[in-house]
mmCIF file of C-alpha atoms in Angstrom:
data_model
loop_
_atom_site.group_PDB
_atom_site.id
_atom_site.type_symbol
_atom_site.label_atom_id
_atom_site.label_comp_id
_atom_site.label_asym_id
_atom_site.label_seq_id
_atom_site.Cartn_x
_atom_site.Cartn_y
_atom_site.Cartn_z
ATOM 1 C CA MET A 71 17.563 8.451 -1.614
ATOM 2 C CA LYS A 72 15.702 7.480 -4.786
ATOM 3 C CA GLN A 73 16.428 3.840 -4.165
ATOM 4 C CA LYS A 74 16.552 3.663 -0.402
ATOM 5 C CA LEU A 75 13.338 5.436 0.416
ATOM 6 C CA PRO A 76 11.110 3.048 -1.629
ATOM 7 C CA TYR A 77 13.133 0.182 -0.008
ATOM 8 C CA PHE A 78 12.403 1.512 3.549
ATOM 9 C CA LEU A 79 8.806 1.965 2.683
ATOM 10 C CA HIS A 80 8.290 -1.448 1.205
ATOM 11 C CA SER A 81 10.145 -2.978 4.169
ATOM 12 C CA VAL A 82 7.196 -1.826 6.453
ATOM 13 C CA GLY A 83 4.299 -2.615 4.007
ATOM 14 C CA VAL A 84 3.954 0.680 2.300
ATOM 15 C CA PHE A 85 3.668 0.162 -1.555
ATOM 16 C CA GLN A 86 2.810 2.223 -4.565
ATOM 17 C CA HIS A 87 -0.804 1.371 -4.593
ATOM 18 C CA TYR A 88 -1.437 3.669 -1.600
ATOM 19 C CA LEU A 89 -2.238 7.153 -2.753
ATOM 20 C CA GLY A 90 -0.114 8.634 0.139
ATOM 21 C CA TYR A 91 2.864 6.686 -1.272
ATOM 22 C CA ALA A 92 3.785 9.458 -3.713
ATOM 23 C CA TYR A 93 2.830 12.307 -1.243
ATOM 24 C CA PHE A 94 5.086 10.877 1.371
ATOM 25 C CA ILE A 95 8.029 10.484 -0.970
ATOM 26 C CA ARG A 96 7.515 14.066 -1.958
ATOM 27 C CA ALA A 97 7.300 15.323 1.487
ATOM 28 C CA VAL A 98 10.465 13.670 2.446
ATOM 29 C CA GLU A 99 12.276 15.097 -0.711
ATOM 30 C CA LEU A 100 11.102 18.584 0.202
ATOM 31 C CA VAL A 101 11.929 18.279 3.842
ATOM 32 C CA VAL A 102 15.521 17.221 2.933
ATOM 33 C CA GLN A 103 15.899 20.329 0.827
ATOM 34 C CA GLU A 104 13.869 22.683 3.134
ATOM 35 C CA PRO A 105 13.613 21.412 6.773
ATOM 36 C CA ASP A 106 11.725 24.494 7.690
ATOM 37 C CA LEU A 107 8.647 23.137 5.880
ATOM 38 C CA LEU A 108 8.016 20.940 8.996
ATOM 39 C CA GLN A 109 7.090 24.046 10.885
ATOM 40 C CA ASN A 110 3.652 24.443 9.343
ATOM 41 C CA LEU A 111 2.645 21.318 7.503
ATOM 42 C CA GLN A 112 -0.764 22.340 6.387
ATOM 43 C CA LYS A 113 0.124 25.679 4.920
ATOM 44 C CA GLY A 114 3.609 24.753 3.864
ATOM 45 C CA LEU A 115 4.295 21.325 3.022
ATOM 46 C CA TYR A 116 0.871 19.769 2.476
ATOM 47 C CA THR A 117 -0.233 22.808 0.358
ATOM 48 C CA ARG A 118 2.868 22.577 -1.805
ATOM 49 C CA ILE A 119 2.435 18.780 -2.384
ATOM 50 C CA ALA A 120 -1.289 19.336 -3.112
ATOM 51 C CA ALA A 121 -0.523 21.807 -5.792
ATOM 52 C CA GLU A 122 1.960 19.529 -7.474
ATOM 53 C CA PHE A 123 -0.510 16.625 -7.506
ATOM 54 C CA ASP A 124 -3.550 18.690 -8.246
ATOM 55 C CA THR A 125 -5.375 17.834 -5.121
ATOM 56 C CA LYS A 126 -6.301 19.368 -1.683
ATOM 57 C CA ALA A 127 -3.967 19.667 1.178
ATOM 58 C CA GLU A 128 -6.612 17.635 3.281
ATOM 59 C CA ASN A 129 -6.106 14.781 0.923
ATOM 60 C CA VAL A 130 -2.329 14.823 1.314
ATOM 61 C CA GLU A 131 -2.724 14.971 5.056
ATOM 62 C CA ARG A 132 -5.145 12.129 5.206
ATOM 63 C CA ASN A 133 -3.249 9.892 2.774
ATOM 64 C CA ILE A 134 0.078 10.587 4.682
ATOM 65 C CA ARG A 135 -1.636 9.587 7.841
ATOM 66 C CA THR A 136 -2.656 6.363 6.108
ATOM 67 C CA ILE A 137 0.931 5.727 5.239
ATOM 68 C CA ARG A 138 1.894 6.337 8.775
ATOM 69 C CA ASN A 139 -0.743 3.826 10.104
ATOM 70 C CA ILE A 140 0.362 1.084 7.693
ATOM 71 C CA MET A 141 3.959 1.639 8.473
ATOM 72 C CA MET A 142 3.309 1.448 12.248
ATOM 73 C CA LYS A 143 1.272 -1.681 11.845
ATOM 74 C CA ASN A 144 3.898 -3.436 10.021
ATOM 75 C CA GLY A 145 6.915 -2.743 12.239
ATOM 76 C CA GLY A 146 7.663 0.766 11.475
ATOM 77 C CA GLU A 147 8.685 1.454 15.084
ATOM 78 C CA GLU A 148 11.775 -0.456 14.638
ATOM 79 C CA LEU A 149 12.629 1.243 11.399
ATOM 80 C CA LEU A 150 12.078 4.715 12.990
ATOM 81 C CA VAL A 151 14.371 3.676 15.892
ATOM 82 C CA GLN A 152 16.990 2.606 13.445
ATOM 83 C CA MET A 153 16.767 5.856 11.541
ATOM 84 C CA SER A 154 16.667 8.254 14.483
ATOM 85 C CA GLY A 155 18.068 6.327 17.458
ATOM 86 C CA CYS A 156 14.943 7.439 19.443
ATOM 87 C CA ARG A 157 12.436 4.974 20.941
ATOM 88 C CA SER A 158 9.641 7.279 21.975
ATOM 89 C CA TRP A 159 6.742 5.488 20.219
ATOM 90 C CA SER A 160 6.190 2.320 22.180
ATOM 91 C CA HIS A 161 2.850 3.508 23.770
ATOM 92 C CA GLN A 162 1.703 6.203 21.262
ATOM 93 C CA MET A 163 1.477 6.540 17.561
ATOM 94 C CA PRO A 164 3.831 9.168 16.017
ATOM 95 C CA TYR A 165 2.492 12.226 14.260
ATOM 96 C CA PRO A 166 3.093 12.384 10.468
ATOM 97 C CA ARG A 167 5.254 15.308 11.082
ATOM 98 C CA GLU A 168 7.621 13.248 13.289
ATOM 99 C CA ILE A 169 7.902 10.457 10.630
ATOM 100 C CA ILE A 170 8.621 12.926 7.874
ATOM 101 C CA ALA A 171 11.155 14.612 10.043
ATOM 102 C CA ILE A 172 13.002 11.292 10.815
ATOM 103 C CA PHE A 173 13.053 10.205 7.223
ATOM 104 C CA GLY A 174 14.202 13.739 6.127
ATOM 105 C CA GLY A 175 16.842 13.954 8.848
ATOM 106 C CA TYR A 176 18.066 10.467 7.832
ATOM 107 C CA PHE A 177 18.423 11.270 4.130
ATOM 108 C CA ARG A 178 20.009 14.732 4.898
ATOM 109 C CA ASN A 179 22.754 12.868 6.983
ATOM 110 C CA HIS A 180 23.078 9.842 4.584
ATOM 111 C CA LYS A 181 23.212 11.345 1.065
ATOM 112 C CA ASP A 182 23.588 8.820 -1.704
#
């Protein structure tokens, strides 16, 4: 996961200079370990990441949305389809929760 996750992100234009890059990677790592964190992003996942990075949960949420937007602008739909087998984003933007869940599920099922 440590090598594949950055590779996948780079393939859709998401690079380290975005603040949300590290937040997104940490979100996926945590969800791989604890899928239930997806049940309440704000109080569970985002708050935990915010504490680790010494920021606010609102900043984590906003910056992960930015990662989602960049990803979808640069062909992320095809990556999500490859990872999940689901093609439900052709007319709408997926929620950050959905993207984190897809990445988390992929890496839970494809351990390095």
